[in-house]
PDB file of C-alpha atoms in Angstrom:
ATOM      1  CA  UNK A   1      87.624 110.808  99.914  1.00  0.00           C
ATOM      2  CA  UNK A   2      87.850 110.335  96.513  1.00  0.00           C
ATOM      3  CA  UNK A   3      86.201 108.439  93.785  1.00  0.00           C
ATOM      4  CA  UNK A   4      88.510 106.780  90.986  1.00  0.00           C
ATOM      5  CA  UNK A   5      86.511 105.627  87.697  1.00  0.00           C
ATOM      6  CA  UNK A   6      88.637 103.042  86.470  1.00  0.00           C
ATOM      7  CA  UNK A   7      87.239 103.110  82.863  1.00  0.00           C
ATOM      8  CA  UNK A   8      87.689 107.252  82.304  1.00  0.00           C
ATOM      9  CA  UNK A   9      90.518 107.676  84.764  1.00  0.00           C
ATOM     10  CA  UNK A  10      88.561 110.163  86.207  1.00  0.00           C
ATOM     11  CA  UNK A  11      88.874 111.441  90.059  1.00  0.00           C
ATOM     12  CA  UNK A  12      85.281 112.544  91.504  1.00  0.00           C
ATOM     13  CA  UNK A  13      85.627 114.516  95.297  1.00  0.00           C
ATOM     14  CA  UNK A  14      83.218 112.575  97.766  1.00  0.00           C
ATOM     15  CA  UNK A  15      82.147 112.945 101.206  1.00  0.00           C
ATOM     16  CA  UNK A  16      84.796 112.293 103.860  1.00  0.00           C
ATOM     17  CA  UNK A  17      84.820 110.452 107.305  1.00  0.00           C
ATOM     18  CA  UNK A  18      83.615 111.869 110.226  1.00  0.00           C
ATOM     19  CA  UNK A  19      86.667 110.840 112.097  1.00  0.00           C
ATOM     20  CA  UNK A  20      90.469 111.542 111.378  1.00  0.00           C
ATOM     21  CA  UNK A  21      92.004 107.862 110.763  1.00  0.00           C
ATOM     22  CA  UNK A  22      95.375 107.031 110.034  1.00  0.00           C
ATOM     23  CA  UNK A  23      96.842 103.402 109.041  1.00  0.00           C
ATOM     24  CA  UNK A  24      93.025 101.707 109.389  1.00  0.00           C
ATOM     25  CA  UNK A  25      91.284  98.645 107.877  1.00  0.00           C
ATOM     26  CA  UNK A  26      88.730  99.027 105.210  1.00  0.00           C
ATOM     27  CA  UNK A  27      86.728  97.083 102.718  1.00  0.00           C
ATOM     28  CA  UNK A  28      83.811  96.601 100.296  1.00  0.00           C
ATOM     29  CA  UNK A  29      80.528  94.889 102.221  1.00  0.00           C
ATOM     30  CA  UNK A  30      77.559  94.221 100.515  1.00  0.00           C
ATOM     31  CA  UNK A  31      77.885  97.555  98.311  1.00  0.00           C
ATOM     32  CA  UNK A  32      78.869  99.617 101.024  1.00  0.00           C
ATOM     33  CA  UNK A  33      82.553 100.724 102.337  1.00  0.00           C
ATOM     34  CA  UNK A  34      83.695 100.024 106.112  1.00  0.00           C
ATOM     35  CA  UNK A  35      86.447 101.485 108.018  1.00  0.00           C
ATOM     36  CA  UNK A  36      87.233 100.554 111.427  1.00  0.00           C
ATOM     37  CA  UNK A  37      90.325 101.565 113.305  1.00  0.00           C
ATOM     38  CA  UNK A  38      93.439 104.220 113.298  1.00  0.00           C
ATOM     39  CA  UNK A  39      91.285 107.059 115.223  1.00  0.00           C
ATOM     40  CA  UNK A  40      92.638 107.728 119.148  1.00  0.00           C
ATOM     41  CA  UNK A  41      89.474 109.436 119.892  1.00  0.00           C
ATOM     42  CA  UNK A  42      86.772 106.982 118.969  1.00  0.00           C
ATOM     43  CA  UNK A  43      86.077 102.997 118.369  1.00  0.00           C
ATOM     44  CA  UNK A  44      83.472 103.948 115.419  1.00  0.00           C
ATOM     45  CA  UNK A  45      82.899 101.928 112.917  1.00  0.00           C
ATOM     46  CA  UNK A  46      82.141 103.865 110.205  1.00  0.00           C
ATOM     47  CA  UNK A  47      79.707 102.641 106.686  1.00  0.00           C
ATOM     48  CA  UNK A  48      79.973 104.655 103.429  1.00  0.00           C
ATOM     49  CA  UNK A  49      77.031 104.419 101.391  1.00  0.00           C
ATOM     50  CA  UNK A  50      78.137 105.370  97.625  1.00  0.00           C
ATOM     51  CA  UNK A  51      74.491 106.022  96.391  1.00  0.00           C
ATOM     52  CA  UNK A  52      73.908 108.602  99.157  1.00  0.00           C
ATOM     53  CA  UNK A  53      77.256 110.064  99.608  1.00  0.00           C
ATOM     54  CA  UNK A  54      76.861 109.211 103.222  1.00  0.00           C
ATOM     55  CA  UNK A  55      78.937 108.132 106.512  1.00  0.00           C
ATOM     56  CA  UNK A  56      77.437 106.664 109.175  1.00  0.00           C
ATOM     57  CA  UNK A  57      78.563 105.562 112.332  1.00  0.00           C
ATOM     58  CA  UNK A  58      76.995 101.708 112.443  1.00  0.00           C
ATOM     59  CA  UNK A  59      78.913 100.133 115.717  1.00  0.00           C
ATOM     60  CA  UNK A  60      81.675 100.783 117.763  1.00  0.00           C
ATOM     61  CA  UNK A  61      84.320  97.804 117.405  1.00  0.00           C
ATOM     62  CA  UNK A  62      85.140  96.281 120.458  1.00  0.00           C
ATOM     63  CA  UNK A  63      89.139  96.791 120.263  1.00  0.00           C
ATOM     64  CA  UNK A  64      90.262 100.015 119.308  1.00  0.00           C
ATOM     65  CA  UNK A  65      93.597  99.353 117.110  1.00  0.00           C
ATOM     66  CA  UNK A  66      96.166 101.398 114.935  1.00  0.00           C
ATOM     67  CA  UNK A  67      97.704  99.870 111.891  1.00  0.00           C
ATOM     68  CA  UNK A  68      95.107  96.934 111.401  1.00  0.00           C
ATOM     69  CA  UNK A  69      93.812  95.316 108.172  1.00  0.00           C
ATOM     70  CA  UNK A  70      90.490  94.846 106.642  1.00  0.00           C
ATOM     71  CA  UNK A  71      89.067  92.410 104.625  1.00  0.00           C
ATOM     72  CA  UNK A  72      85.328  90.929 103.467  1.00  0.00           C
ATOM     73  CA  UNK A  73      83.628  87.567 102.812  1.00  0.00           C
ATOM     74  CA  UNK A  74      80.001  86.550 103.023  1.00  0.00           C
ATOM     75  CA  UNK A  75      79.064  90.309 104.450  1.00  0.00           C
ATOM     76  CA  UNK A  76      81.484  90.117 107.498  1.00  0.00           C
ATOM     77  CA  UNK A  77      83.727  92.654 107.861  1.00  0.00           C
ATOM     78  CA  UNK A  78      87.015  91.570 109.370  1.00  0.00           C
ATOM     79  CA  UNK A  79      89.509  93.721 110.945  1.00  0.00           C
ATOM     80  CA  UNK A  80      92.594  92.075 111.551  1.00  0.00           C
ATOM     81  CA  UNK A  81      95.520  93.030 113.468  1.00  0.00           C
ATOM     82  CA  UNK A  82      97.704  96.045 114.436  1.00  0.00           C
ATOM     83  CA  UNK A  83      98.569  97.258 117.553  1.00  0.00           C
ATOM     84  CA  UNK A  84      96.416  99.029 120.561  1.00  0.00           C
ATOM     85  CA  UNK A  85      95.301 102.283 121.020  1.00  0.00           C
ATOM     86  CA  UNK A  86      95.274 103.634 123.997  1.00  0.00           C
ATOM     87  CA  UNK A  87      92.707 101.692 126.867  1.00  0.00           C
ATOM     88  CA  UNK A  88      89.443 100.473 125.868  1.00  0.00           C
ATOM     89  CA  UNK A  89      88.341  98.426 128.016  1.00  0.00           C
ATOM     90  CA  UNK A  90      86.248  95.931 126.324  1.00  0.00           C
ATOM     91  CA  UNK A  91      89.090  93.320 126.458  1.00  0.00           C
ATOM     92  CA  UNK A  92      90.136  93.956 129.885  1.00  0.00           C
ATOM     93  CA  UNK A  93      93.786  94.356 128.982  1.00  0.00           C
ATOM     94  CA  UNK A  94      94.970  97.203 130.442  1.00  0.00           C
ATOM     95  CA  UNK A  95      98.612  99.734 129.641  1.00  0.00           C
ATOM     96  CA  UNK A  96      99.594 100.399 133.124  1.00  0.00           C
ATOM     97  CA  UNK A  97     103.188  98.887 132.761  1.00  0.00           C
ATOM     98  CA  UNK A  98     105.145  97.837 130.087  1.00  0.00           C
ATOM     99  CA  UNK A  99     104.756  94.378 130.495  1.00  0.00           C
ATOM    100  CA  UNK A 100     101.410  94.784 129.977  1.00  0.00           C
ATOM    101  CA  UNK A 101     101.338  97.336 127.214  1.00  0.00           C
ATOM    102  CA  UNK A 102     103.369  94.396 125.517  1.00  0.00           C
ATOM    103  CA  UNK A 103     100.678  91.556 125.959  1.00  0.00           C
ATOM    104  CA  UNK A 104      98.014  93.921 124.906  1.00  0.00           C
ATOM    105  CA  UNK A 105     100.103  94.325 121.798  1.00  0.00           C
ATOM    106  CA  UNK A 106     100.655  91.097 121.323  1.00  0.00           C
ATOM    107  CA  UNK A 107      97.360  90.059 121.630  1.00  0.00           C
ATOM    108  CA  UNK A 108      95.878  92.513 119.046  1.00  0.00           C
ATOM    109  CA  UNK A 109      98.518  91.610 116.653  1.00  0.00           C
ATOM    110  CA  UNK A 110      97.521  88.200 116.599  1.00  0.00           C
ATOM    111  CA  UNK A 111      93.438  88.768 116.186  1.00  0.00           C
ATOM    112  CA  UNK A 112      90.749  89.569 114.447  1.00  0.00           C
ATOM    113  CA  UNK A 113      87.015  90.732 115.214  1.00  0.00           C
ATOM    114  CA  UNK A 114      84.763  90.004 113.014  1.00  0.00           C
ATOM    115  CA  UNK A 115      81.722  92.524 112.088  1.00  0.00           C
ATOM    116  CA  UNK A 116      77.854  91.005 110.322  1.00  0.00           C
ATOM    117  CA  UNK A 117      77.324  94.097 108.216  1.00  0.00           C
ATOM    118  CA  UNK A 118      73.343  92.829 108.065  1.00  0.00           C
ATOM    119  CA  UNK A 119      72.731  91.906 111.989  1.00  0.00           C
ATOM    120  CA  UNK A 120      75.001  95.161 112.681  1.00  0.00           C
ATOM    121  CA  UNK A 121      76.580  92.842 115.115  1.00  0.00           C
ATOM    122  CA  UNK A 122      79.835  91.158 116.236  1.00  0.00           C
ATOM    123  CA  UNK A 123      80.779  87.782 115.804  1.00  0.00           C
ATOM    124  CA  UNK A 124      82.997  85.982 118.376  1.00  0.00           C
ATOM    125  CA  UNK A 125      86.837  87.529 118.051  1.00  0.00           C
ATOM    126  CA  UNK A 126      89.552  84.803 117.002  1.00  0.00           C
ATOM    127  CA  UNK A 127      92.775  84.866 117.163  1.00  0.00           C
ATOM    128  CA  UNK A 128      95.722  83.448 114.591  1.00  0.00           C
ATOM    129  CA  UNK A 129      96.998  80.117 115.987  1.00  0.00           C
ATOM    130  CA  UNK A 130     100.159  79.997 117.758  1.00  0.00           C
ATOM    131  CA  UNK A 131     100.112  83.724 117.813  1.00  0.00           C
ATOM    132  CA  UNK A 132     102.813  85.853 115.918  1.00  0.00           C
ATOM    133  CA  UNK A 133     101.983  89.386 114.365  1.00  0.00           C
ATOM    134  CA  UNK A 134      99.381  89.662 111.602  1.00  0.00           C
ATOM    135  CA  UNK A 135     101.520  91.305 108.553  1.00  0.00           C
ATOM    136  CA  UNK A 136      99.848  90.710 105.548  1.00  0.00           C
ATOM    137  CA  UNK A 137      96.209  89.851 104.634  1.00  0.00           C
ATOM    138  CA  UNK A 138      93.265  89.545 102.196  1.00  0.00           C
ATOM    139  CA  UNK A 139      90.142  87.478 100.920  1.00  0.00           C
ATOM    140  CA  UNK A 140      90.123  85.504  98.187  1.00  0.00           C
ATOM    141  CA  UNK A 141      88.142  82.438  97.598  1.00  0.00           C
ATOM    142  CA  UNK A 142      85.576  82.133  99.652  1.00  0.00           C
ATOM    143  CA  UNK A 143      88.761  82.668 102.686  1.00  0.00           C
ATOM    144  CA  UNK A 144      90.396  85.244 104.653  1.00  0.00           C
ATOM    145  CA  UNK A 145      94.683  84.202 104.329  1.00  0.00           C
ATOM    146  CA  UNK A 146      96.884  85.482 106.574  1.00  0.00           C
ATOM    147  CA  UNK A 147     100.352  86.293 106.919  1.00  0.00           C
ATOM    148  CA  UNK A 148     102.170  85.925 110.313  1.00  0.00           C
ATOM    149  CA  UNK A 149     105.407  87.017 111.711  1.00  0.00           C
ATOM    150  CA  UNK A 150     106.875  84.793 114.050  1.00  0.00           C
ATOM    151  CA  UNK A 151     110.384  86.981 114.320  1.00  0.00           C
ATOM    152  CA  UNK A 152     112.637  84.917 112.661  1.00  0.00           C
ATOM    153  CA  UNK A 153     109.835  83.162 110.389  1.00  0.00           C
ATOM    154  CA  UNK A 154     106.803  83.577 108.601  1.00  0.00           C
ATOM    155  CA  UNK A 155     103.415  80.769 108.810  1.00  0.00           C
ATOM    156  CA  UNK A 156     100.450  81.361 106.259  1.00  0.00           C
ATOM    157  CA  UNK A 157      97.354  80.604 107.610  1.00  0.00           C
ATOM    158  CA  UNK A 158      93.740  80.082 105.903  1.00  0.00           C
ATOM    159  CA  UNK A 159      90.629  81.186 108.054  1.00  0.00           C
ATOM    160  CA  UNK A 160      86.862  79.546 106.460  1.00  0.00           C
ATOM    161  CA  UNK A 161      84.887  82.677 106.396  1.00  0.00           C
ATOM    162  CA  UNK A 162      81.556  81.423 104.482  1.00  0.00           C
ATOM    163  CA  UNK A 163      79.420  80.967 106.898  1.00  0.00           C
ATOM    164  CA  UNK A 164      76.878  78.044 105.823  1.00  0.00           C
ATOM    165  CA  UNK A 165      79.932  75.725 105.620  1.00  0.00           C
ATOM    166  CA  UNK A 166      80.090  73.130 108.210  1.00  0.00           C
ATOM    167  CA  UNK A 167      83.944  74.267 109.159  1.00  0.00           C
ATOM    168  CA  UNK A 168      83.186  78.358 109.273  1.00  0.00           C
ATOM    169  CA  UNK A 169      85.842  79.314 111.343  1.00  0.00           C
ATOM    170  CA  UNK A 170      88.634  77.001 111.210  1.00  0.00           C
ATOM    171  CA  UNK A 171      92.158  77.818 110.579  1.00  0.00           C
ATOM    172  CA  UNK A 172      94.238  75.900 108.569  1.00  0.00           C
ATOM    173  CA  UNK A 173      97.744  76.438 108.425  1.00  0.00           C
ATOM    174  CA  UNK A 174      99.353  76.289 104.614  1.00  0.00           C
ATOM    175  CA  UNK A 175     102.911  76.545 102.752  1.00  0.00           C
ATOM    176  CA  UNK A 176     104.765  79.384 103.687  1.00  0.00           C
ATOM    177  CA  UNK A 177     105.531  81.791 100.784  1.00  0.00           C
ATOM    178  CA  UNK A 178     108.982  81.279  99.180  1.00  0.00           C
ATOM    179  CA  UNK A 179     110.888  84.625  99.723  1.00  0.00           C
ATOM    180  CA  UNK A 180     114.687  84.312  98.593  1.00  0.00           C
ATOM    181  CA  UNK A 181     117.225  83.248 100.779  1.00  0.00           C
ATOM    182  CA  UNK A 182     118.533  87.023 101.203  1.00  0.00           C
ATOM    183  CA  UNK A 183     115.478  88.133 102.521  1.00  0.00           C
ATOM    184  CA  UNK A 184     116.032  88.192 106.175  1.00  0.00           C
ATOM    185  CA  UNK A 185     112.876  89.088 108.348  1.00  0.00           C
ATOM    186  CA  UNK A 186     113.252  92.360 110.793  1.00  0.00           C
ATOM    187  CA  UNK A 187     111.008  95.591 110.822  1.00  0.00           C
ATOM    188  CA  UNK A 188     112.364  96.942 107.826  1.00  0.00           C
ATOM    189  CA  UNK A 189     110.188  94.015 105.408  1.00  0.00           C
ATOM    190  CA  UNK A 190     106.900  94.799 104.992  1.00  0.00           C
ATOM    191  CA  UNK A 191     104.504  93.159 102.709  1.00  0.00           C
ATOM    192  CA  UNK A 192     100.730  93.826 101.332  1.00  0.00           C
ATOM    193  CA  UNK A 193      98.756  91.526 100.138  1.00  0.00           C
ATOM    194  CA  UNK A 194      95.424  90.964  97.357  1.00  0.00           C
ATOM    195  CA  UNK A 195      92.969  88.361  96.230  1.00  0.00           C
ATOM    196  CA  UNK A 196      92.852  88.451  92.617  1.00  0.00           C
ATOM    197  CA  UNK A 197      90.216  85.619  91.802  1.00  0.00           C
ATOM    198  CA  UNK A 198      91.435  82.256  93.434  1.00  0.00           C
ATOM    199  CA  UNK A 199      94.893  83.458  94.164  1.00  0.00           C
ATOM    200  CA  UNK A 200      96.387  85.654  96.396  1.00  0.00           C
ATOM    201  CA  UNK A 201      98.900  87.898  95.491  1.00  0.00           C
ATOM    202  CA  UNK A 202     102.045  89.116  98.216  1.00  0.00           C
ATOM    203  CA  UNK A 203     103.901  92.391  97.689  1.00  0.00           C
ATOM    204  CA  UNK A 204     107.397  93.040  99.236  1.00  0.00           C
ATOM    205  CA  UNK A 205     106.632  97.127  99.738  1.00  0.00           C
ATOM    206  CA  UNK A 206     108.700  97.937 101.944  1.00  0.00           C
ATOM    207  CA  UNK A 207     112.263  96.706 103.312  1.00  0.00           C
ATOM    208  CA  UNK A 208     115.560  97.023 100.603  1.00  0.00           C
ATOM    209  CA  UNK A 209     117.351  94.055 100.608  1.00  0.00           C
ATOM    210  CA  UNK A 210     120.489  95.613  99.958  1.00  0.00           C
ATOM    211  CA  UNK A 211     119.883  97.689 102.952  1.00  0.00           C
ATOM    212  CA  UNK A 212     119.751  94.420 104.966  1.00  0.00           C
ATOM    213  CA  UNK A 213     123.404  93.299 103.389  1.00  0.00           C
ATOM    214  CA  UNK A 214     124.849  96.095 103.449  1.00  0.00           C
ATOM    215  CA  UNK A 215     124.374  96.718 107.481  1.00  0.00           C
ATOM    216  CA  UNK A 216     125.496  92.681 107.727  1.00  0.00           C
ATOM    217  CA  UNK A 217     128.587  93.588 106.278  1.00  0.00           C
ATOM    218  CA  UNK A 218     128.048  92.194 102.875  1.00  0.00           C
ATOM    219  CA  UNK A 219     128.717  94.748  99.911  1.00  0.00           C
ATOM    220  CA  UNK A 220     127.016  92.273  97.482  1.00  0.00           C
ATOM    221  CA  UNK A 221     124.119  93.887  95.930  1.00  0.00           C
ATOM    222  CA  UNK A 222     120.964  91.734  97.051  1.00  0.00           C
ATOM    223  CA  UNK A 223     116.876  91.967  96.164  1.00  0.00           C
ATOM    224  CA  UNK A 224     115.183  95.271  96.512  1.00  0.00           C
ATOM    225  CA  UNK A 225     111.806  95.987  96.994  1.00  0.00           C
ATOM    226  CA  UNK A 226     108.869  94.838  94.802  1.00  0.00           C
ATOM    227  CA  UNK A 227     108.719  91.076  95.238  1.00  0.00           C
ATOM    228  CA  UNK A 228     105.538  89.530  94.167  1.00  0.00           C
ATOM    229  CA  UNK A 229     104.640  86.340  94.934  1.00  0.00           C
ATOM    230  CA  UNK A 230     101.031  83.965  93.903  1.00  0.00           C
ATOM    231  CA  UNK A 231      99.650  81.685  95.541  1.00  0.00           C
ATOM    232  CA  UNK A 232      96.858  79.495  94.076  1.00  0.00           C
ATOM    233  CA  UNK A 233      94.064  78.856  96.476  1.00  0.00           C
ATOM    234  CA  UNK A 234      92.906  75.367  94.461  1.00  0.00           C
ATOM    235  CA  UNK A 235      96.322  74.224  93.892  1.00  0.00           C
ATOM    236  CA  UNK A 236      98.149  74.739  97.074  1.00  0.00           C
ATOM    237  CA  UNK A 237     101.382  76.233  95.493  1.00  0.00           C
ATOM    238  CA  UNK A 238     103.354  79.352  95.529  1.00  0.00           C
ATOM    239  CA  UNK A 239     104.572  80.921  91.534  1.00  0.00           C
ATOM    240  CA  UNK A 240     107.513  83.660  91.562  1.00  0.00           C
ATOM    241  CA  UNK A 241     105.477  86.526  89.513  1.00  0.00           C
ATOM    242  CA  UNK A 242     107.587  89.982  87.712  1.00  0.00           C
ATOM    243  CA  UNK A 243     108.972  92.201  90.099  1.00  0.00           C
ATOM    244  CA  UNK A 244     107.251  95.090  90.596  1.00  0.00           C
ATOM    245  CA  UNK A 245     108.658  97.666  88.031  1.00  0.00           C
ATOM    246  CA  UNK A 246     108.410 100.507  90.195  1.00  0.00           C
ATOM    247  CA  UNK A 247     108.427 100.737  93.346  1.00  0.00           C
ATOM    248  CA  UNK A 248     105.644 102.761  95.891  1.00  0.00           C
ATOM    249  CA  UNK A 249     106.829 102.342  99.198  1.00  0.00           C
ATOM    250  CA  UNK A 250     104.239 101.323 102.034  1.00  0.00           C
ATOM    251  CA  UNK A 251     101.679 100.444  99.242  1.00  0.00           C
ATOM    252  CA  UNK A 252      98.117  99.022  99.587  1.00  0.00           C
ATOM    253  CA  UNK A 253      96.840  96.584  96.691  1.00  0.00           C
ATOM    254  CA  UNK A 254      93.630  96.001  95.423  1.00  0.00           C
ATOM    255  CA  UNK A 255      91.775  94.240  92.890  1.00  0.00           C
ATOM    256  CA  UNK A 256      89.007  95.652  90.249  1.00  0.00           C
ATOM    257  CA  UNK A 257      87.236  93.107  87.961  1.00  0.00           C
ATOM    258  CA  UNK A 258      86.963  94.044  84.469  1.00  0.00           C
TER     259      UNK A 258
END
């Protein structure tokens, strides 16, 4: 792992994880770093104290997924989506035929546990109304937002994640970003997304849109990658921001206040 000062520029080597992970959910709780996820051989949660230079194993999560998201409000650590890893058990699903190696998918792509960093405990699991696959998703506000693929359409949702509010845990269901009418969903659009404040900010990072025309038959040159979109949290509405001017393929955002 590595530590990025943001006012020198400066990279600092720092202790790494004590298991291999690959595509997993992370994020900033209470001044500590969790990862959860990506790792065939273990369910760890893992805790990174920066003050220490530390990893420790704090919990194991109760679904062991690849390719999952991670997000933070009011010290819980959420770990949304992806698909499963191999059998765990704790959900009962099991892979022993492909029709139910497809539910089990299904059903992980649409959820999310939820971790208290200060009760080192789990919270009761939800799941993303009306199912769909969790592609995209942050904190911002005081909410976790998500971003669901229904195949041939896309629903935003908003989950209440402070937990003294009377309505902690309800979904609400909110505009749909407005991506341009060439954008045509399959598995070659991908999208990241960031809270920045009371907004959240969607990335198109992966998926060329002239890739998508050309293979329609179209020769018409279309939208590449690097659409950003903003939606305002208080306001309810969706703003077309700068394309990105370069693109990184498969990128992760974040935001630093400063």
């Amino acid at each position: 792992m590595l530590r990025c000062d943001t006012w020198t520029g400066t990279l600092v080597p720092k202790a790494g994880m004590g298991f291999l992970r690959k595509k997993f959910a992370a994020a900033a709780v209470a001044g500590k770093i969790l990862v959860a996820g990506g790792c065939a051989r273990s369910s760890a949660v893992e805790e990174y104290d920066p003050d220490e230079n530390v990893w420790r194993v704090v919990s194991e999560a109760p679904r062991r997924r690849y390719g999952c998201i991670g997000a933070s409000v009011d010290g819980v650590f959420y770990v949304i989506g992806g698909l499963k890893i191999g059998s765990s058990g704790s959900d009962g699903l099991a892979c022993g035929s492909r029709a139910a190696g497809a539910e089990a998918a299904h059903v992980y792509a649409s959820s999310m546990d939820l971790y208290d960093a200060a009760s080192r405990g789990w919270l009761r699991s939800r799941a993303v109304p009306g199912g769909g696959c969790v592609v995209a998703a942050c904190a911002a506000a005081g909410d976790v937002y998500i971003l669901s693929s229904h195949a041939v359409e896309l629903s935003f949702w908003k989950f209440n994640a402070l937990r003294k509010s009377d309505n902690f845990g309800e979904w609400c269901r909110i505009k749909s970003p407005p991506l341009p009418a060439q954008v045509r969903l399959d598995s070659t659009v991908r999208f990241s997304c960031v809270g920045v404040g009371e907004k959240v900010v969607l990335v198109q990072v992966v998926g060329c849109i002239d890739d998508l025309l050309r293979r329609s038959g179209r020769p018409e040159r279309g939208l590449k990658e690097g659409l950003v979109l903003v939606y305002d949290c208080a306001g309810g509405e969706w703003t077309r921001g700068a394309d990105m001017p370069e693109v990184i393929r498969r990128a992760a955002c974040v935001c630093v206040e400063c």
